[in-house]
């Protein structure tokens, strides 16, 4: 079973103007910190929320999964 991309999951929560939490996303706290560090370093989000790069990451992820339904089904578990 393939899990959904943790960066995408975290960005989607942020897109809804919510504070992501590792428990909510089903992640280990260390993995969650790594994801947050990656998001910050990649410029996907800043103190004010998602950046245009973060929005593009979400859109690109969703486009990939819409064009390849087999991948989408695996991600859903």
Tab-separated table of N, CA, C and O in Angstrom:
chain	number	residue	atom	x	y	z
A	1	UNK	N	0.853	-1.189	0.000
A	1	UNK	CA	0.000	0.000	0.000
A	1	UNK	C	0.894	1.246	0.000
A	1	UNK	O	1.832	1.340	0.759
A	2	UNK	N	0.603	2.181	-0.855
A	2	UNK	CA	1.329	3.438	-0.928
A	2	UNK	C	0.562	4.504	-0.169
A	2	UNK	O	-0.642	4.630	-0.310
A	3	UNK	N	1.283	5.260	0.632
A	3	UNK	CA	0.642	6.339	1.386
A	3	UNK	C	0.696	7.624	0.579
A	3	UNK	O	1.556	7.804	-0.260
A	4	UNK	N	-0.220	8.512	0.876
A	4	UNK	CA	-0.241	9.813	0.228
A	4	UNK	C	1.022	10.589	0.609
A	4	UNK	O	1.541	10.434	1.710
A	5	UNK	N	1.499	11.386	-0.279
A	5	UNK	CA	2.690	12.210	-0.074
A	5	UNK	C	2.516	13.069	1.182
A	5	UNK	O	1.574	13.861	1.268
A	6	UNK	N	3.418	12.939	2.168
A	6	UNK	CA	3.258	13.710	3.406
A	6	UNK	C	3.396	15.221	3.202
A	6	UNK	O	2.777	15.999	3.931
A	7	UNK	N	4.172	15.637	2.207
A	7	UNK	CA	4.283	17.073	1.914
A	7	UNK	C	2.935	17.573	1.402
A	7	UNK	O	2.428	18.602	1.859
A	8	UNK	N	2.341	16.826	0.479
A	8	UNK	CA	1.030	17.195	-0.050
A	8	UNK	C	-0.015	17.244	1.071
A	8	UNK	O	-0.768	18.207	1.177
A	9	UNK	N	-0.035	16.203	1.913
A	9	UNK	CA	-1.010	16.171	3.012
A	9	UNK	C	-0.881	17.408	3.899
A	9	UNK	O	-1.876	18.028	4.258
A	10	UNK	N	0.339	17.743	4.242
A	10	UNK	CA	0.581	18.882	5.130
A	10	UNK	C	0.182	20.189	4.459
A	10	UNK	O	-0.469	21.041	5.072
A	11	UNK	N	0.542	20.340	3.187
A	11	UNK	CA	0.181	21.561	2.463
A	11	UNK	C	-1.337	21.700	2.330
A	11	UNK	O	-1.874	22.808	2.424
A	12	UNK	N	-2.042	20.583	2.117
A	12	UNK	CA	-3.502	20.644	2.007
A	12	UNK	C	-4.134	21.134	3.306
A	12	UNK	O	-5.081	21.914	3.288
A	13	UNK	N	-3.607	20.681	4.433
A	13	UNK	CA	-4.118	21.161	5.727
A	13	UNK	C	-3.857	22.656	5.848
A	13	UNK	O	-4.730	23.425	6.260
A	14	UNK	N	-2.667	23.076	5.460
A	14	UNK	CA	-2.319	24.501	5.534
A	14	UNK	C	-3.187	25.318	4.581
A	14	UNK	O	-3.562	26.447	4.900
A	15	UNK	N	-3.499	24.754	3.427
A	15	UNK	CA	-4.342	25.444	2.446
A	15	UNK	C	-5.711	25.751	3.050
A	15	UNK	O	-6.326	26.772	2.738
A	16	UNK	N	-6.187	24.892	3.923
A	16	UNK	CA	-7.483	25.084	4.576
A	16	UNK	C	-7.364	25.985	5.799
A	16	UNK	O	-8.291	26.075	6.604
A	17	UNK	N	-6.202	26.645	5.909
A	17	UNK	CA	-5.914	27.583	6.996
A	17	UNK	C	-6.035	26.920	8.365
A	17	UNK	O	-6.482	27.519	9.332
A	18	UNK	N	-5.592	25.671	8.417
A	18	UNK	CA	-5.542	24.944	9.675
A	18	UNK	C	-4.078	24.716	10.044
A	18	UNK	O	-3.200	24.759	9.197
A	19	UNK	N	-3.845	24.444	11.297
A	19	UNK	CA	-2.505	24.140	11.787
A	19	UNK	C	-2.292	22.633	11.668
A	19	UNK	O	-2.978	21.868	12.334
A	20	UNK	N	-1.376	22.188	10.809
A	20	UNK	CA	-1.165	20.743	10.697
A	20	UNK	C	-0.541	20.175	11.975
A	20	UNK	O	0.283	20.823	12.616
A	21	UNK	N	-0.958	18.969	12.338
A	21	UNK	CA	-0.417	18.276	13.504
A	21	UNK	C	-0.064	16.853	13.089
A	21	UNK	O	-0.781	16.239	12.296
A	22	UNK	N	1.012	16.337	13.646
A	22	UNK	CA	1.482	15.018	13.230
A	22	UNK	C	0.442	13.932	13.486
A	22	UNK	O	0.283	13.015	12.684
A	23	UNK	N	-0.289	14.027	14.572
A	23	UNK	CA	-1.312	13.011	14.862
A	23	UNK	C	-2.428	13.038	13.817
A	23	UNK	O	-2.911	12.005	13.382
A	24	UNK	N	-2.835	14.235	13.460
A	24	UNK	CA	-3.902	14.425	12.474
A	24	UNK	C	-3.519	13.787	11.138
A	24	UNK	O	-4.359	13.246	10.438
A	25	UNK	N	-2.231	13.846	10.802
A	25	UNK	CA	-1.755	13.320	9.526
A	25	UNK	C	-1.258	11.880	9.633
A	25	UNK	O	-0.859	11.290	8.638
A	26	UNK	N	-1.273	11.331	10.832
A	26	UNK	CA	-0.832	9.955	11.016
A	26	UNK	C	0.664	9.769	10.840
A	26	UNK	O	1.109	8.738	10.349
A	27	UNK	N	1.447	10.770	11.239
A	27	UNK	CA	2.896	10.723	11.074
A	27	UNK	C	3.598	10.600	12.412
A	27	UNK	O	3.072	11.004	13.445
A	28	UNK	N	4.786	10.079	12.345
A	28	UNK	CA	5.700	10.079	13.484
A	28	UNK	C	6.161	11.524	13.695
A	28	UNK	O	6.365	12.252	12.712
A	29	UNK	N	6.329	11.978	14.936
A	29	UNK	CA	6.752	13.370	15.173
A	29	UNK	C	8.057	13.743	14.461
A	29	UNK	O	8.178	14.845	13.937
A	30	UNK	N	9.015	12.816	14.420
A	30	UNK	CA	10.282	13.128	13.725
A	30	UNK	C	10.076	13.291	12.234
A	30	UNK	O	10.645	14.182	11.607
A	31	UNK	N	9.254	12.416	11.640
A	31	UNK	CA	8.956	12.538	10.211
A	31	UNK	C	8.229	13.853	9.928
A	31	UNK	O	8.488	14.516	8.916
A	32	UNK	N	7.313	14.221	10.810
A	32	UNK	CA	6.555	15.452	10.644
A	32	UNK	C	7.487	16.663	10.658
A	32	UNK	O	7.372	17.551	9.824
A	33	UNK	N	8.436	16.677	11.602
A	33	UNK	CA	9.404	17.784	11.642
A	33	UNK	C	10.222	17.842	10.357
A	33	UNK	O	10.498	18.926	9.837
A	34	UNK	N	10.578	16.673	9.820
A	34	UNK	CA	11.334	16.629	8.567
A	34	UNK	C	10.507	17.199	7.422
A	34	UNK	O	11.019	17.962	6.597
A	35	UNK	N	9.228	16.855	7.374
A	35	UNK	CA	8.331	17.378	6.328
A	35	UNK	C	8.212	18.895	6.456
A	35	UNK	O	8.318	19.617	5.461
A	36	UNK	N	8.017	19.395	7.678
A	36	UNK	CA	7.909	20.847	7.873
A	36	UNK	C	9.191	21.558	7.468
A	36	UNK	O	9.150	22.631	6.844
A	37	UNK	N	10.327	20.961	7.786
A	37	UNK	CA	11.613	21.555	7.397
A	37	UNK	C	11.730	21.602	5.876
A	37	UNK	O	12.139	22.614	5.312
A	38	UNK	N	11.341	20.525	5.213
A	38	UNK	CA	11.386	20.494	3.743
A	38	UNK	C	10.464	21.564	3.147
A	38	UNK	O	10.864	22.275	2.210
A	39	UNK	N	9.261	21.680	3.684
A	39	UNK	CA	8.310	22.681	3.187
A	39	UNK	C	8.899	24.082	3.324
A	39	UNK	O	8.821	24.889	2.397
A	40	UNK	N	9.492	24.361	4.460
A	40	UNK	CA	10.101	25.674	4.687
A	40	UNK	C	11.278	25.909	3.736
A	40	UNK	O	11.359	26.954	3.087
A	41	UNK	N	12.184	24.937	3.652
A	41	UNK	CA	13.369	25.099	2.808
A	41	UNK	C	13.023	25.197	1.321
A	41	UNK	O	13.707	25.883	0.567
A	42	UNK	N	11.974	24.506	0.903
A	42	UNK	CA	11.558	24.547	-0.496
A	42	UNK	C	10.770	25.811	-0.829
A	42	UNK	O	10.510	26.095	-1.997
A	43	UNK	N	10.379	26.559	0.202
A	43	UNK	CA	9.630	27.791	-0.018
A	43	UNK	C	8.158	27.561	-0.308
A	43	UNK	O	7.501	28.400	-0.915
A	44	UNK	N	7.608	26.423	0.122
A	44	UNK	CA	6.202	26.122	-0.113
A	44	UNK	C	5.273	26.864	0.842
A	44	UNK	O	4.082	27.010	0.567
A	45	UNK	N	5.819	27.306	1.967
A	45	UNK	CA	5.019	28.040	2.945
A	45	UNK	C	5.944	28.940	3.750
A	45	UNK	O	7.145	28.699	3.849
A	46	UNK	N	5.345	29.997	4.296
A	46	UNK	CA	6.079	30.882	5.200
A	46	UNK	C	5.154	31.227	6.363
A	46	UNK	O	4.092	30.617	6.512
A	47	UNK	N	5.542	32.184	7.157
A	47	UNK	CA	4.764	32.532	8.355
A	47	UNK	C	3.331	32.962	8.021
A	47	UNK	O	2.429	32.810	8.843
A	48	UNK	N	3.119	33.475	6.822
A	48	UNK	CA	1.779	33.933	6.457
A	48	UNK	C	0.937	32.855	5.781
A	48	UNK	O	-0.228	33.083	5.476
A	49	UNK	N	1.505	31.672	5.547
A	49	UNK	CA	0.742	30.593	4.924
A	49	UNK	C	1.423	30.055	3.684
A	49	UNK	O	2.633	30.183	3.512
A	50	UNK	N	0.612	29.443	2.817
A	50	UNK	CA	1.153	28.867	1.587
A	50	UNK	C	1.664	29.953	0.660
A	50	UNK	O	1.075	31.027	0.548
A	51	UNK	N	2.732	29.635	-0.028
A	51	UNK	CA	3.268	30.532	-1.047
A	51	UNK	C	2.752	30.059	-2.409
A	51	UNK	O	2.167	28.964	-2.509
A	52	UNK	N	2.973	30.826	-3.463
A	52	UNK	CA	2.599	30.336	-4.796
A	52	UNK	C	3.268	28.990	-5.125
A	52	UNK	O	2.654	28.132	-5.768
A	53	UNK	N	4.491	28.775	-4.659
A	53	UNK	CA	5.164	27.494	-4.899
A	53	UNK	C	4.425	26.356	-4.195
A	53	UNK	O	4.319	25.251	-4.736
A	54	UNK	N	3.903	26.616	-3.012
A	54	UNK	CA	3.129	25.606	-2.296
A	54	UNK	C	1.831	25.280	-3.012
A	54	UNK	O	1.437	24.114	-3.113
A	55	UNK	N	1.164	26.298	-3.519
A	55	UNK	CA	-0.065	26.083	-4.293
A	55	UNK	C	0.234	25.265	-5.549
A	55	UNK	O	-0.532	24.366	-5.899
A	56	UNK	N	1.339	25.570	-6.205
A	56	UNK	CA	1.716	24.832	-7.411
A	56	UNK	C	2.032	23.374	-7.082
A	56	UNK	O	1.694	22.475	-7.844
A	57	UNK	N	2.665	23.136	-5.948
A	57	UNK	CA	2.958	21.758	-5.532
A	57	UNK	C	1.656	20.969	-5.403
A	57	UNK	O	1.547	19.838	-5.894
A	58	UNK	N	0.677	21.557	-4.748
A	58	UNK	CA	-0.627	20.909	-4.573
A	58	UNK	C	-1.272	20.639	-5.930
A	58	UNK	O	-1.743	19.533	-6.212
A	59	UNK	N	-1.298	21.641	-6.787
A	59	UNK	CA	-1.936	21.494	-8.096
A	59	UNK	C	-1.241	20.441	-8.947
A	59	UNK	O	-1.904	19.625	-9.606
A	60	UNK	N	0.090	20.415	-8.932
A	60	UNK	CA	0.840	19.432	-9.712
A	60	UNK	C	0.572	18.019	-9.198
A	60	UNK	O	0.380	17.080	-9.985
A	61	UNK	N	0.536	17.859	-7.885
A	61	UNK	CA	0.251	16.559	-7.287
A	61	UNK	C	-1.140	16.080	-7.713
A	61	UNK	O	-1.316	14.930	-8.119
A	62	UNK	N	-2.118	16.968	-7.632
A	62	UNK	CA	-3.488	16.592	-7.979
A	62	UNK	C	-3.622	16.298	-9.473
A	62	UNK	O	-4.344	15.380	-9.858
A	63	UNK	N	-2.916	17.045	-10.312
A	63	UNK	CA	-2.943	16.764	-11.762
A	63	UNK	C	-2.369	15.384	-12.048
A	63	UNK	O	-2.928	14.632	-12.854
A	64	UNK	N	-1.263	15.034	-11.409
A	64	UNK	CA	-0.650	13.717	-11.617
A	64	UNK	C	-1.625	12.612	-11.239
A	64	UNK	O	-1.707	11.596	-11.918
A	65	UNK	N	-2.340	12.814	-10.163
A	65	UNK	CA	-3.242	11.773	-9.695
A	65	UNK	C	-4.548	11.719	-10.484
A	65	UNK	O	-5.164	10.671	-10.574
A	66	UNK	N	-4.948	12.808	-11.068
A	66	UNK	CA	-6.141	12.795	-11.914
A	66	UNK	C	-5.835	12.120	-13.240
A	66	UNK	O	-6.681	11.453	-13.808
A	67	UNK	N	-4.608	12.290	-13.726
A	67	UNK	CA	-4.249	11.709	-15.016
A	67	UNK	C	-3.846	10.243	-14.891
A	67	UNK	O	-3.755	9.549	-15.888
A	68	UNK	N	-3.616	9.763	-13.680
A	68	UNK	CA	-3.224	8.378	-13.465
A	68	UNK	C	-4.054	7.792	-12.328
A	68	UNK	O	-3.598	7.721	-11.198
A	69	UNK	N	-5.267	7.323	-12.618
A	69	UNK	CA	-6.166	6.841	-11.574
A	69	UNK	C	-5.618	5.648	-10.792
A	69	UNK	O	-5.963	5.452	-9.635
A	70	UNK	N	-4.758	4.834	-11.393
A	70	UNK	CA	-4.183	3.699	-10.665
A	70	UNK	C	-3.354	4.182	-9.493
A	70	UNK	O	-3.391	3.610	-8.410
A	71	UNK	N	-2.597	5.253	-9.681
A	71	UNK	CA	-1.801	5.822	-8.596
A	71	UNK	C	-2.726	6.372	-7.520
A	71	UNK	O	-2.508	6.173	-6.341
A	72	UNK	N	-3.774	7.035	-7.932
A	72	UNK	CA	-4.727	7.610	-6.976
A	72	UNK	C	-5.353	6.517	-6.105
A	72	UNK	O	-5.501	6.680	-4.910
A	73	UNK	N	-5.716	5.396	-6.711
A	73	UNK	CA	-6.314	4.306	-5.935
A	73	UNK	C	-5.326	3.749	-4.923
A	73	UNK	O	-5.682	3.460	-3.800
A	74	UNK	N	-4.071	3.600	-5.307
A	74	UNK	CA	-3.056	3.099	-4.366
A	74	UNK	C	-2.880	4.078	-3.210
A	74	UNK	O	-2.719	3.669	-2.074
A	75	UNK	N	-2.904	5.373	-3.499
A	75	UNK	CA	-2.722	6.377	-2.442
A	75	UNK	C	-3.871	6.355	-1.443
A	75	UNK	O	-3.681	6.683	-0.288
A	76	UNK	N	-5.033	6.008	-1.896
A	76	UNK	CA	-6.183	5.998	-1.005
A	76	UNK	C	-6.172	4.790	-0.075
A	76	UNK	O	-6.922	4.736	0.872
A	77	UNK	N	-5.291	3.869	-0.343
A	77	UNK	CA	-5.095	2.797	0.600
A	77	UNK	C	-5.694	1.521	0.223
A	77	UNK	O	-5.835	0.601	0.897
